[in-house]
Tab-separated table of C-alpha atoms and ligand atoms in Angstrom:
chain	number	residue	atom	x	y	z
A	1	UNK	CA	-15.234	19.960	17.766
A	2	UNK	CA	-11.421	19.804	18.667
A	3	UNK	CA	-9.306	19.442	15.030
A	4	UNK	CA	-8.269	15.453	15.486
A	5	UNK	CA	-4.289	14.881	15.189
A	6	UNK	CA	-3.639	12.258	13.040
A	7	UNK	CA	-0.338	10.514	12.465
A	8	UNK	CA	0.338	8.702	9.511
A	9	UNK	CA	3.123	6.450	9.592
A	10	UNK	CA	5.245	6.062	6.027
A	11	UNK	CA	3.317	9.592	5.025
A	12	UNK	CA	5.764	10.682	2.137
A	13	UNK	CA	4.960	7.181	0.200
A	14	UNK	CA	2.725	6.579	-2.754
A	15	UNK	CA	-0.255	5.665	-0.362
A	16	UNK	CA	0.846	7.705	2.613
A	17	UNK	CA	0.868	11.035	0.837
A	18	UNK	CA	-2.612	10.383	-1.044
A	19	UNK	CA	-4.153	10.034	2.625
A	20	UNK	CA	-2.118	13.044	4.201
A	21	UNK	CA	-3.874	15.600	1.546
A	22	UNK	CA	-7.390	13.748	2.315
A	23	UNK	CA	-7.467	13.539	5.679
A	24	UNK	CA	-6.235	17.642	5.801
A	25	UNK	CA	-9.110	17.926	3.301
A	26	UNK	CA	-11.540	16.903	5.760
A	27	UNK	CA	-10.176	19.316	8.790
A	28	UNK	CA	-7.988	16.986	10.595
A	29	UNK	CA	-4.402	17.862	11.607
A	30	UNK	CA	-2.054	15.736	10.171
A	31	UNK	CA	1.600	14.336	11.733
A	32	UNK	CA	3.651	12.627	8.488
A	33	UNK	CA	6.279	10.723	10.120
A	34	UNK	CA	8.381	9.147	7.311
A	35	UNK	CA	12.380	8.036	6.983
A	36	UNK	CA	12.516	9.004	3.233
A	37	UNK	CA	13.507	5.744	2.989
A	38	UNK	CA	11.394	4.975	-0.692
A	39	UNK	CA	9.231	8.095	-0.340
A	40	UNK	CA	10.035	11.109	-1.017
A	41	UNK	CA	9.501	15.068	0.002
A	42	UNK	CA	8.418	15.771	-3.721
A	43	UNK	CA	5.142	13.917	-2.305
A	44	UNK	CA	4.254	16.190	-0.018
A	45	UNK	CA	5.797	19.106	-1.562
A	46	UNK	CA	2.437	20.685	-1.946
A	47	UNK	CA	1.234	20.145	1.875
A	48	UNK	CA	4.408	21.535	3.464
A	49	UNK	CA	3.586	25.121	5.257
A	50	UNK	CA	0.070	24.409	5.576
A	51	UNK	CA	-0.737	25.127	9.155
A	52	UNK	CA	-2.512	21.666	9.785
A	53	UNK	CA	0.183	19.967	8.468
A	54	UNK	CA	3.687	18.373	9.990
A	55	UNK	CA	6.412	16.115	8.881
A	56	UNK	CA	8.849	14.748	11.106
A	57	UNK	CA	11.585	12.683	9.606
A	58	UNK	CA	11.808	9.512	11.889
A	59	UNK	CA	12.164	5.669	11.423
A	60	UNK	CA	9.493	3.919	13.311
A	61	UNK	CA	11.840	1.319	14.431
A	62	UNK	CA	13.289	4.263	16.666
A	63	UNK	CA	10.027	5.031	19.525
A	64	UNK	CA	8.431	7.914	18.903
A	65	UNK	CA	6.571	10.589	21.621
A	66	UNK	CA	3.825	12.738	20.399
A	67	UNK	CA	0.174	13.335	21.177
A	68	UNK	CA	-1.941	11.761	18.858
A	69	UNK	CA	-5.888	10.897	18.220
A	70	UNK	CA	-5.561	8.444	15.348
A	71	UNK	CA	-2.730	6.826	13.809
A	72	UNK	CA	-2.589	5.016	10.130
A	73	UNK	CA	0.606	2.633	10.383
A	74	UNK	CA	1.924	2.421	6.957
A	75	UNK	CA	5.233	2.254	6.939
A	76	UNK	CA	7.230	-0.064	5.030
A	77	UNK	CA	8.788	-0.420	1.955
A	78	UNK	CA	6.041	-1.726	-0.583
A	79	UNK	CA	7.314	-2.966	-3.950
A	80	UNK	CA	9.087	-6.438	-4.148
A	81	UNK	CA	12.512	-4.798	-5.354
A	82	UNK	CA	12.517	-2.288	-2.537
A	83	UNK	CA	11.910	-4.366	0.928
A	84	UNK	CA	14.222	-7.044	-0.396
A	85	UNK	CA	16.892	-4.908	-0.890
A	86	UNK	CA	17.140	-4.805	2.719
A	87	UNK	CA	15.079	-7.411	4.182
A	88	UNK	CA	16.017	-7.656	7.391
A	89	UNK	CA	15.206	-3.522	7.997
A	90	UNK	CA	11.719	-4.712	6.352
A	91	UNK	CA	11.183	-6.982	9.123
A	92	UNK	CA	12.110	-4.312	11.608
A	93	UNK	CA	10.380	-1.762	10.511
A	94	UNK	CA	7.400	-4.512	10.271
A	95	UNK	CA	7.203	-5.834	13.866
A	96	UNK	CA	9.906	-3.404	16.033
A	97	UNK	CA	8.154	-0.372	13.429
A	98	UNK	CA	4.406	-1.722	14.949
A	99	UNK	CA	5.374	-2.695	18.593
A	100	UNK	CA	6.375	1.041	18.740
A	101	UNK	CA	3.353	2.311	16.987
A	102	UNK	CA	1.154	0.230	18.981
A	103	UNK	CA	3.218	1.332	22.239
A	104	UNK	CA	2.656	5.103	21.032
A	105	UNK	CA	-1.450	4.033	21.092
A	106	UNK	CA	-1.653	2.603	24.253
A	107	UNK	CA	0.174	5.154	26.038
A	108	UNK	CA	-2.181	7.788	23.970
A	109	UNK	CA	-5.571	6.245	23.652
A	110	UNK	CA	-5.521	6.155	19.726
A	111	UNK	CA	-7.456	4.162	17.264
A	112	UNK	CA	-4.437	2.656	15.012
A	113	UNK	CA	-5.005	1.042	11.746
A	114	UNK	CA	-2.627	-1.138	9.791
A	115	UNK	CA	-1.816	-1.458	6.541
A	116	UNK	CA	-1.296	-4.871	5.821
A	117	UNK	CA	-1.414	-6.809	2.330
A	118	UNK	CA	-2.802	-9.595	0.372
A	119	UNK	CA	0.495	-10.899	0.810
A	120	UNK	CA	-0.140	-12.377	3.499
A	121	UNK	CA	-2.341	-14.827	1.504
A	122	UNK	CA	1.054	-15.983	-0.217
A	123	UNK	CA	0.180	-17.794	-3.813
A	124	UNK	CA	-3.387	-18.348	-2.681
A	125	UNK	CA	-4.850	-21.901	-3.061
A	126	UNK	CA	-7.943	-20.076	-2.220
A	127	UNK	CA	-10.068	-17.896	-4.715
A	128	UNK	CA	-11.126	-14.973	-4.362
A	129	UNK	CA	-8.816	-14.377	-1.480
A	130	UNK	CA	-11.651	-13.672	1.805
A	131	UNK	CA	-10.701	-12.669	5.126
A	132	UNK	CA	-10.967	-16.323	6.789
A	133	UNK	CA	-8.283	-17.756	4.262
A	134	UNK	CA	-5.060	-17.931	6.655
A	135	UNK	CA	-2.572	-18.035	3.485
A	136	UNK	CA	-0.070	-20.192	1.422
A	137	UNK	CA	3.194	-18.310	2.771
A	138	UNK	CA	6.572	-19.825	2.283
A	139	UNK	CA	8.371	-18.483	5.462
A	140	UNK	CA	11.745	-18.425	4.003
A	141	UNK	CA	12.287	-17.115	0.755
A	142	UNK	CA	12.828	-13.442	-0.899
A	143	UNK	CA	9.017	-12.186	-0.301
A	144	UNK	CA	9.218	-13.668	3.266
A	145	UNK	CA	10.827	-10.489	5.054
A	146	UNK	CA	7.505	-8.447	3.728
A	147	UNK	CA	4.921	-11.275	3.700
A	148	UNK	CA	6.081	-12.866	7.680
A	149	UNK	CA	6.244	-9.207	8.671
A	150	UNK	CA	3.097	-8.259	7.955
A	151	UNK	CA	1.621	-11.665	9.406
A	152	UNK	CA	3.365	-10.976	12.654
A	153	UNK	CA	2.250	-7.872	12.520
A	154	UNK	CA	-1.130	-8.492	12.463
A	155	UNK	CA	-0.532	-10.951	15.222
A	156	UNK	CA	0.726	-7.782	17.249
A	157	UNK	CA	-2.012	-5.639	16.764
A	158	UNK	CA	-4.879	-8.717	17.431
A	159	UNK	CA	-2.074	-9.275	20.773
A	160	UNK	CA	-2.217	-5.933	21.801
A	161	UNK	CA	-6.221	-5.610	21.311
A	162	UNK	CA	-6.700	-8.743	23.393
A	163	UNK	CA	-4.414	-7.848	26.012
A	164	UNK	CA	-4.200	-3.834	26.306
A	165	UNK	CA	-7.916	-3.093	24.533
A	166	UNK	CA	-6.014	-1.174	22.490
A	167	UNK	CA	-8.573	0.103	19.059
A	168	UNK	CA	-7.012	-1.412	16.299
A	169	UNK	CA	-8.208	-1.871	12.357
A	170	UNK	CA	-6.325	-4.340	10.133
A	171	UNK	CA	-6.837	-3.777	6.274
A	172	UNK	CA	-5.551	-5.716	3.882
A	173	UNK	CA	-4.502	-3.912	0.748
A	174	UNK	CA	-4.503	-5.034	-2.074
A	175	UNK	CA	-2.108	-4.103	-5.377
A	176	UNK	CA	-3.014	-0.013	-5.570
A	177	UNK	CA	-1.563	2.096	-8.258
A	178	UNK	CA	-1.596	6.033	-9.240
A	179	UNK	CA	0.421	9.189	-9.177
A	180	UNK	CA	3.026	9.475	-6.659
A	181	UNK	CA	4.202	6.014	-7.230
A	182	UNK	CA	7.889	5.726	-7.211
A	183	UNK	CA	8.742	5.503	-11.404
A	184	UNK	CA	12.247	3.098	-10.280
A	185	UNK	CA	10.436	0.864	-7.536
A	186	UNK	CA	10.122	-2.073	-9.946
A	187	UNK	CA	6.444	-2.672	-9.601
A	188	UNK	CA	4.609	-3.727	-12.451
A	189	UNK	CA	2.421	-0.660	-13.195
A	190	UNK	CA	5.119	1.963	-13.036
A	191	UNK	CA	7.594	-0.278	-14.795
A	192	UNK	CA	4.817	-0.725	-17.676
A	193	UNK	CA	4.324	2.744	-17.719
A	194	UNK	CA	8.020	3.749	-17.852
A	195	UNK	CA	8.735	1.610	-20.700
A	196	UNK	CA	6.019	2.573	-23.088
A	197	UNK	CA	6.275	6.353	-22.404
A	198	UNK	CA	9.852	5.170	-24.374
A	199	UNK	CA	8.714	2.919	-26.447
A	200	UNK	CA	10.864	0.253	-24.689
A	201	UNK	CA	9.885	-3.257	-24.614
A	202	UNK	CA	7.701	-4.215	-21.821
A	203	UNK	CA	9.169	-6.717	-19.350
A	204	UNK	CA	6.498	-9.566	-18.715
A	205	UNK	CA	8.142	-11.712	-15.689
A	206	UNK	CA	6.742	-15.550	-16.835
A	207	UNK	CA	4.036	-16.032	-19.436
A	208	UNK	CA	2.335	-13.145	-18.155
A	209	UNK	CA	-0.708	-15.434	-17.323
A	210	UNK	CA	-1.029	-14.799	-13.818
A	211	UNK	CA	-3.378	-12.398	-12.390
A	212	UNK	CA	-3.489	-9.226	-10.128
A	213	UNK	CA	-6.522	-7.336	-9.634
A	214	UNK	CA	-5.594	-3.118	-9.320
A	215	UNK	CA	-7.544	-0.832	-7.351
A	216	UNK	CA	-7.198	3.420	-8.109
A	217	UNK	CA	-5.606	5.137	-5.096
A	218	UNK	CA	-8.845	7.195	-4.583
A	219	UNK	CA	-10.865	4.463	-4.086
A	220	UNK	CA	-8.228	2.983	-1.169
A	221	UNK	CA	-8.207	6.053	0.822
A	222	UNK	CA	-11.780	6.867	0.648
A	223	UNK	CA	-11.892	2.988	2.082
A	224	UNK	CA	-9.130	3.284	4.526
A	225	UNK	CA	-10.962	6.414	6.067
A	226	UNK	CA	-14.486	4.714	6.310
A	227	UNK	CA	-12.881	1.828	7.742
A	228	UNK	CA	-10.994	3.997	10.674
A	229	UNK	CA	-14.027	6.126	11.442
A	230	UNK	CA	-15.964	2.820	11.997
A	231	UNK	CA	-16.820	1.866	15.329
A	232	UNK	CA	-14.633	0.446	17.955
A	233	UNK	CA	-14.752	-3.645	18.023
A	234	UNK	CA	-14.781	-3.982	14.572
A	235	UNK	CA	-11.283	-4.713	13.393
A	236	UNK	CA	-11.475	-6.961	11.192
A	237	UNK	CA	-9.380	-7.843	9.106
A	238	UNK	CA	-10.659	-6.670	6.117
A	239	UNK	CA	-9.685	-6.638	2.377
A	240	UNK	CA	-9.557	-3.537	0.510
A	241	UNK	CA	-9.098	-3.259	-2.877
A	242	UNK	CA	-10.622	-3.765	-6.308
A	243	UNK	CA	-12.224	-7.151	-7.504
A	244	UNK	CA	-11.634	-6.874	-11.492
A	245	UNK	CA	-8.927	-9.499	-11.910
A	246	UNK	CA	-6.845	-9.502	-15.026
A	247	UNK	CA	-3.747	-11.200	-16.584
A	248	UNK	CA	-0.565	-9.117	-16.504
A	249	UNK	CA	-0.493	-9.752	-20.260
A	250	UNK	CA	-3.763	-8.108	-20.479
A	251	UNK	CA	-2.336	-5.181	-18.468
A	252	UNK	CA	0.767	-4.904	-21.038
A	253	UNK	CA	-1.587	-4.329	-23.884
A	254	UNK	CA	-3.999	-2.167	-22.493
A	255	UNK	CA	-0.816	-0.018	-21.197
A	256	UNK	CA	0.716	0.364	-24.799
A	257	UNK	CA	-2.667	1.091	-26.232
A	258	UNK	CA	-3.505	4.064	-24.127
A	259	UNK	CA	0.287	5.445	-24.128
A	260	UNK	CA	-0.341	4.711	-28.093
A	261	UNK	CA	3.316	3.145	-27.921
A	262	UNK	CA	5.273	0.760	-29.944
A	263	UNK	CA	6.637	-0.928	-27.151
A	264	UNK	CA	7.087	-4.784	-27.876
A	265	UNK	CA	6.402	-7.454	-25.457
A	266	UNK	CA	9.695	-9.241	-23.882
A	267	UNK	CA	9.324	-12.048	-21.949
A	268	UNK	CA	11.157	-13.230	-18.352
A	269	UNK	CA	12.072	-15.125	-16.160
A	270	UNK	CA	9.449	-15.406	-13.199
A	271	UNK	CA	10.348	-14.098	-9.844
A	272	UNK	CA	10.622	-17.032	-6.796
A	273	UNK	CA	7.620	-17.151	-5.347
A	274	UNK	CA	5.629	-14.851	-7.565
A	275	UNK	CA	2.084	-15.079	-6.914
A	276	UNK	CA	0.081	-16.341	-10.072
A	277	UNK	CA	-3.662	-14.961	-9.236
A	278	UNK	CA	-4.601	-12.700	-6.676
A	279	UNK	CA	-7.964	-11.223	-6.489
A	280	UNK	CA	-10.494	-9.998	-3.365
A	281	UNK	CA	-13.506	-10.351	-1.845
A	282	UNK	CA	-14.737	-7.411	-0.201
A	283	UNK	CA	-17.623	-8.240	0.903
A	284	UNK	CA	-16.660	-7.521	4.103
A	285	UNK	CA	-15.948	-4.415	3.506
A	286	UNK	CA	-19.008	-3.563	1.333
A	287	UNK	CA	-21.154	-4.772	4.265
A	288	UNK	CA	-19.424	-2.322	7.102
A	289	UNK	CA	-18.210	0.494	4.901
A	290	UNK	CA	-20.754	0.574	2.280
A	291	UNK	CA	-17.634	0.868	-0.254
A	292	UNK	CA	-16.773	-0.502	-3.351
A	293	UNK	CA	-14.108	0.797	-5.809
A	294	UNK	CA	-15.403	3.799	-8.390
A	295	UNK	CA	-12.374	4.373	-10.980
A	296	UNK	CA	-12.545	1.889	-14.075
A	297	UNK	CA	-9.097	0.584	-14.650
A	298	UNK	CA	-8.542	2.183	-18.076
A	299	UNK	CA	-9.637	5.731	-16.220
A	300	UNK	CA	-6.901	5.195	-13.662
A	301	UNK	CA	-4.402	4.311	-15.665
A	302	UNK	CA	-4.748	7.160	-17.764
A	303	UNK	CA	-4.613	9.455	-14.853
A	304	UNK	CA	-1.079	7.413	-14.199
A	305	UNK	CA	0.148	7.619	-17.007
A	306	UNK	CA	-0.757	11.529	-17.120
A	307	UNK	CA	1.624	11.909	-13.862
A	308	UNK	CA	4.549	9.580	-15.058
A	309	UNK	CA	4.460	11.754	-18.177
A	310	UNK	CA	4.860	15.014	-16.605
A	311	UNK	CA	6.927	14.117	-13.446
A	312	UNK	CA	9.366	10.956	-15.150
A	313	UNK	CA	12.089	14.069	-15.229
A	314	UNK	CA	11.273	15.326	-12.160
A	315	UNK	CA	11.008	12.372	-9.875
A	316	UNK	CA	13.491	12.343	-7.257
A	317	UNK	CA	14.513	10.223	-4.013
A	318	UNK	CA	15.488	12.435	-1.221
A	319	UNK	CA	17.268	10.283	1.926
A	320	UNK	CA	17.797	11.269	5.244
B	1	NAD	P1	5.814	3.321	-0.462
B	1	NAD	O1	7.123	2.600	-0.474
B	1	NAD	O2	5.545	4.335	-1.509
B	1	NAD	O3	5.560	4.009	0.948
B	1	NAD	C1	6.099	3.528	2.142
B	1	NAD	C2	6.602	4.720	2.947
B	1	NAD	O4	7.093	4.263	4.214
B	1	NAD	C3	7.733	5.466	2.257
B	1	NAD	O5	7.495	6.847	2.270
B	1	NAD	C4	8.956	5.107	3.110
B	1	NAD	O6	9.947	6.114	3.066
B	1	NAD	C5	8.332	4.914	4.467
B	1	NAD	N1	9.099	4.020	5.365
B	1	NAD	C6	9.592	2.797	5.086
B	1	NAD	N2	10.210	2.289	6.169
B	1	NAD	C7	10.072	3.225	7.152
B	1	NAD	C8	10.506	3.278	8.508
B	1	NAD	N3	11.208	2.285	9.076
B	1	NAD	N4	10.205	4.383	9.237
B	1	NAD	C9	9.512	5.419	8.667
B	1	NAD	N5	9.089	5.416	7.383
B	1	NAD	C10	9.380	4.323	6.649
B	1	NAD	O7	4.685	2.189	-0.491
B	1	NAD	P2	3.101	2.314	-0.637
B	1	NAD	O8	2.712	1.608	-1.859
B	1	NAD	O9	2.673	3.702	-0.420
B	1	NAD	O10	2.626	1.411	0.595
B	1	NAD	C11	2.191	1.988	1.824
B	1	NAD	C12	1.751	0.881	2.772
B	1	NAD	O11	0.654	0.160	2.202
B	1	NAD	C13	2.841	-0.138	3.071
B	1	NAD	O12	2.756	-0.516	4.425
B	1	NAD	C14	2.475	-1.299	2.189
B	1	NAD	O13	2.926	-2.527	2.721
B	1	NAD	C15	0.955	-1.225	2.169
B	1	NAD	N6	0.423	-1.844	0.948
B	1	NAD	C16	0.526	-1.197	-0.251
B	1	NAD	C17	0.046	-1.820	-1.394
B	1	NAD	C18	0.119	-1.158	-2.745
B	1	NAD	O14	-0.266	-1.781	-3.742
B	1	NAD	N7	0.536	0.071	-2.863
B	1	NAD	C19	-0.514	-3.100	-1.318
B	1	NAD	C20	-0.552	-3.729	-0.075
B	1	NAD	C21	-0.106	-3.084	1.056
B	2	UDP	N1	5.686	-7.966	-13.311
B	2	UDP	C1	6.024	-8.105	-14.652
B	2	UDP	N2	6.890	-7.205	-15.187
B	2	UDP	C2	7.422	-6.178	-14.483
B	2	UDP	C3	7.061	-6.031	-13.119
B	2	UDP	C4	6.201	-6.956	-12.568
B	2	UDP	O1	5.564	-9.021	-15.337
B	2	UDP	O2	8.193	-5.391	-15.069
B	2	UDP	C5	4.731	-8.927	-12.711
B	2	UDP	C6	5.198	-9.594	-11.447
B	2	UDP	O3	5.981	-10.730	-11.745
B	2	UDP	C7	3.896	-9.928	-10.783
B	2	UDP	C8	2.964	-8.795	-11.200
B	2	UDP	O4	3.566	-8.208	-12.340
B	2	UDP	O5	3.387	-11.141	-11.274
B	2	UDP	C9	2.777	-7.728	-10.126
B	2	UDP	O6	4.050	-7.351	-9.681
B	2	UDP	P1	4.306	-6.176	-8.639
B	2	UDP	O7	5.776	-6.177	-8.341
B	2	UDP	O8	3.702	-4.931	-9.144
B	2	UDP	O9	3.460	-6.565	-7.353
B	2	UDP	P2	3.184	-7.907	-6.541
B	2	UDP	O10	1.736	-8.071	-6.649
B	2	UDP	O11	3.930	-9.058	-7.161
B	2	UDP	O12	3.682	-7.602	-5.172
C-alpha cells in the first residue's frame, strides 16, 4: 500500500512530537508543520533527516498548500501561562488556525482530527466530565481565549462535517504529561518537577484541594491513533485521557517523594477561573477504541522526571 502523508499540525510540541515519532514508527510519512512558537526543534531533533520525515515552519493562521492523507490539528499553545500571554493569537490560531486546516481537508479529501480539551467543560458542575456535558465556561476571562477557541472550534469542524462531509474526529484531551514538555511553560507537572529537582519549594496555587486527573503521553497517542484510524461517521467527540483523579496536593507529595527532595510546600494564590476537579469518562472511548490508559501515574512520572533531569540544562526555545 501507498506510504500515507500525514500532517500534524503544532508537530514540534510536547504532544505533537510524541505522535510524529509514532506515526513514522508505523510507516507513514509525516509533514510537522509548527511556528516554534512554544515548541521547539530540540523535539524533533532526533526525526530530522529521516527520509519519511518533513518539517515546515508555518503558522496555521497563514493557509497552507500541500498534499495530504490525514491531518492531526494540534496546534496551539497549551499551558495556561503560554496562550494567555497572547490571547488574542490563541484565538487565531484556534478558529482562523482550523478554518485553514479544515479548508486544506476539503480541498484534499483528508480525515482531520482535532485536538480539543476538557477545557471546554470549564469548572465542571458535572462529574466525571462525559461527552454530552456542554460545559460551565465563563466566556470572558483569562482561560477564555483557549477554552472559547476550542469550543468554536469544535463548532467548525461539526460545521464543516455537516455542510462539506468533510471526515472529521474531535478528541478531547485531557491534562497529559511526559518528556518533551516545555520545563518554563508553567504547568503544574513540569513546574513540580523543576522545583524539587532543586529542592525549591513547591508552588501549590489555592489549598491544593482541587483535582486533575493525568494521563502518560503513551497512552494519548496510542488513543489519538485508534481514534483516527476509526471509521468514517464516527466523530465523536470523545474524551481521552486517564480517569485516576487526584488532589494537586497529593501530586506535590508524591513528586518530592520520588525526586527524594526536600522541597517544602508553599502555598498561593488561586488562578481566576481555575478549575477545582476535572476528571473523564471514557467510556466512549473504551467502547470504539478498545483503549484505556496503561502507565500508572507513579511510572510516568518517574519517566518525567528522568527527562527533566537530564535535559533541564539543555532545554531550549528556538523562534522563528
Ligand atoms: P505545546 O505547546 O507543547 O504544543 C503546541 C505546538 O503548537 C507547539 O509546538 C507550538 O509551537 C505550536 N503552535 C502554536 N501555535 C501555532 C500556530 N499558530 N501555527 C503553528 N504552530 C503553532 O502543547 P501540547 O501540550 O503538546 O498540546 C498540543 C495540543 O493538544 C494543543 O492543541 C492542546 O490544546 C491540546 N491539549 C493538550 C493537553 C495537554 O495536557 N498536553 C490537554 C488538552 C489539550
Ligand atoms: N498548579 C499549582 N502549582 C503550579 C502550577 C499549577 O498548584 O505551580 C495547579 C493549577 O492551579 C491547577 C492545576 O495545578 O489547579 C493544573 O494546572 P495546569 O496549569 O497544569 O493545567 P490546567 O489543568 O489548569 O490547565
Amino acid at each position: 500500500m501507498k506510504e500515507k502523508r500525514v500532517l500534524v499540525t503544532g508537530g514540534a510540541g510536547f504532544v505533537g512530537s510524541h505522535l510524529c515519532e509514532q506515526l513514522i514508527k508505523l510507516g507513514n510519512h509525516v509533514v510537522c508543520v509548527d511556528d516554534l512558537s512554544t515548541g521547539s526543534r530540540a523535539n524533533i531533533h532526533h526525526l530530522i533527516g529521516l527520509p519519511n520525515f518533513e518539517m515546515i515552519v508555518h503558522d496555521i493562521t497563514n493557509p497552507l498548500y500541500i498534499d495530504i492523507n490525514e491531518i492531526y490539528n494540534l496546534a496551539c499553545p497549551a499551558s495556561p501561562k503560554h496562550y494567555q500571554t497572547d490571547p488574542i493569537k490563541t484565538i487565531k490560531t484556534n478558529v482562523i488556525g482550523s478554518i485553514n486546516m479544515l479548508g486544506l481537508a476539503k480541498r484534499t479529501g483528508a480525515r482531520i482530527l482535532q485536538a480539543s480539551t476538557s477545557e471546554i467543560y470549564g469548572d465542571p458542575q458535572i462529574h466525571p466530565q462525559r461527552e454530552s456535558y456542554w460545559g460551565n465556561v465563563n466566556p470572558v476571562g483569562i482561560r477564555s481565549c483557549y477554552d472559547e477557541g476550542k469550543r468554536c472550534a469544535e463548532t467548525l469542524f461539526f460545521d464543516y462535517q455537516r455542510q462539506h462531509q468533510i471526515d472529521i474526529k474531535v478528541a478531547r484531551i485531557f491534562n497529559t504529561y511526559g518528556p518533551h514538555m516545555c520545563h518554563e511553560d508553567g504547568r503544574v507537572i513540569p513546574n513540580f518537577i523543576t522545583q524539587a529537582l532543586k529542592n525549591e519549594p513547591i508552588t501549590i496555587y489555592g489549598d491544593g484541594l482541587q483535582t486533575r486527573s493525568f494521563c502518560y503521553v503513551d497512552d494519548l497517542i496510542s488513543a489519538l491513533i485508534k481514534f483516527m484510524g476509526l471509521s468514517a461517521g464516527i466523530a465523536a467527540p470523545m474524551n481521552l485521557g486517564n480517569p485516576i483523579e487526584l488532589t494537586v496536593l497529593e501530586l506535590a507529595h508524591t513528586i518530592i517523594r520520588l525526586t527524594n527532595s526536600s522541597s517544602t510546600i508553599k502555598f498561593c494564590s488561586l488562578p481566576v477561573d481555575d478549575p477545582t476537579q476535572r476528571r473523564p469518562d471514557i467510556s466512549l472511548a473504551q467502547a470504539h477504541l478498545n483503549w484505556q490508559p496503561k502507565v500508572q501515574l507513579e511510572l510516568g512520572l518517574k519517566r518525567t522526571i528522568e527527562y527533566f533531569s537530564s535535559n533541564s540544562d539543555k532545554q531550549t526555545r528556538v523562534t522563528g
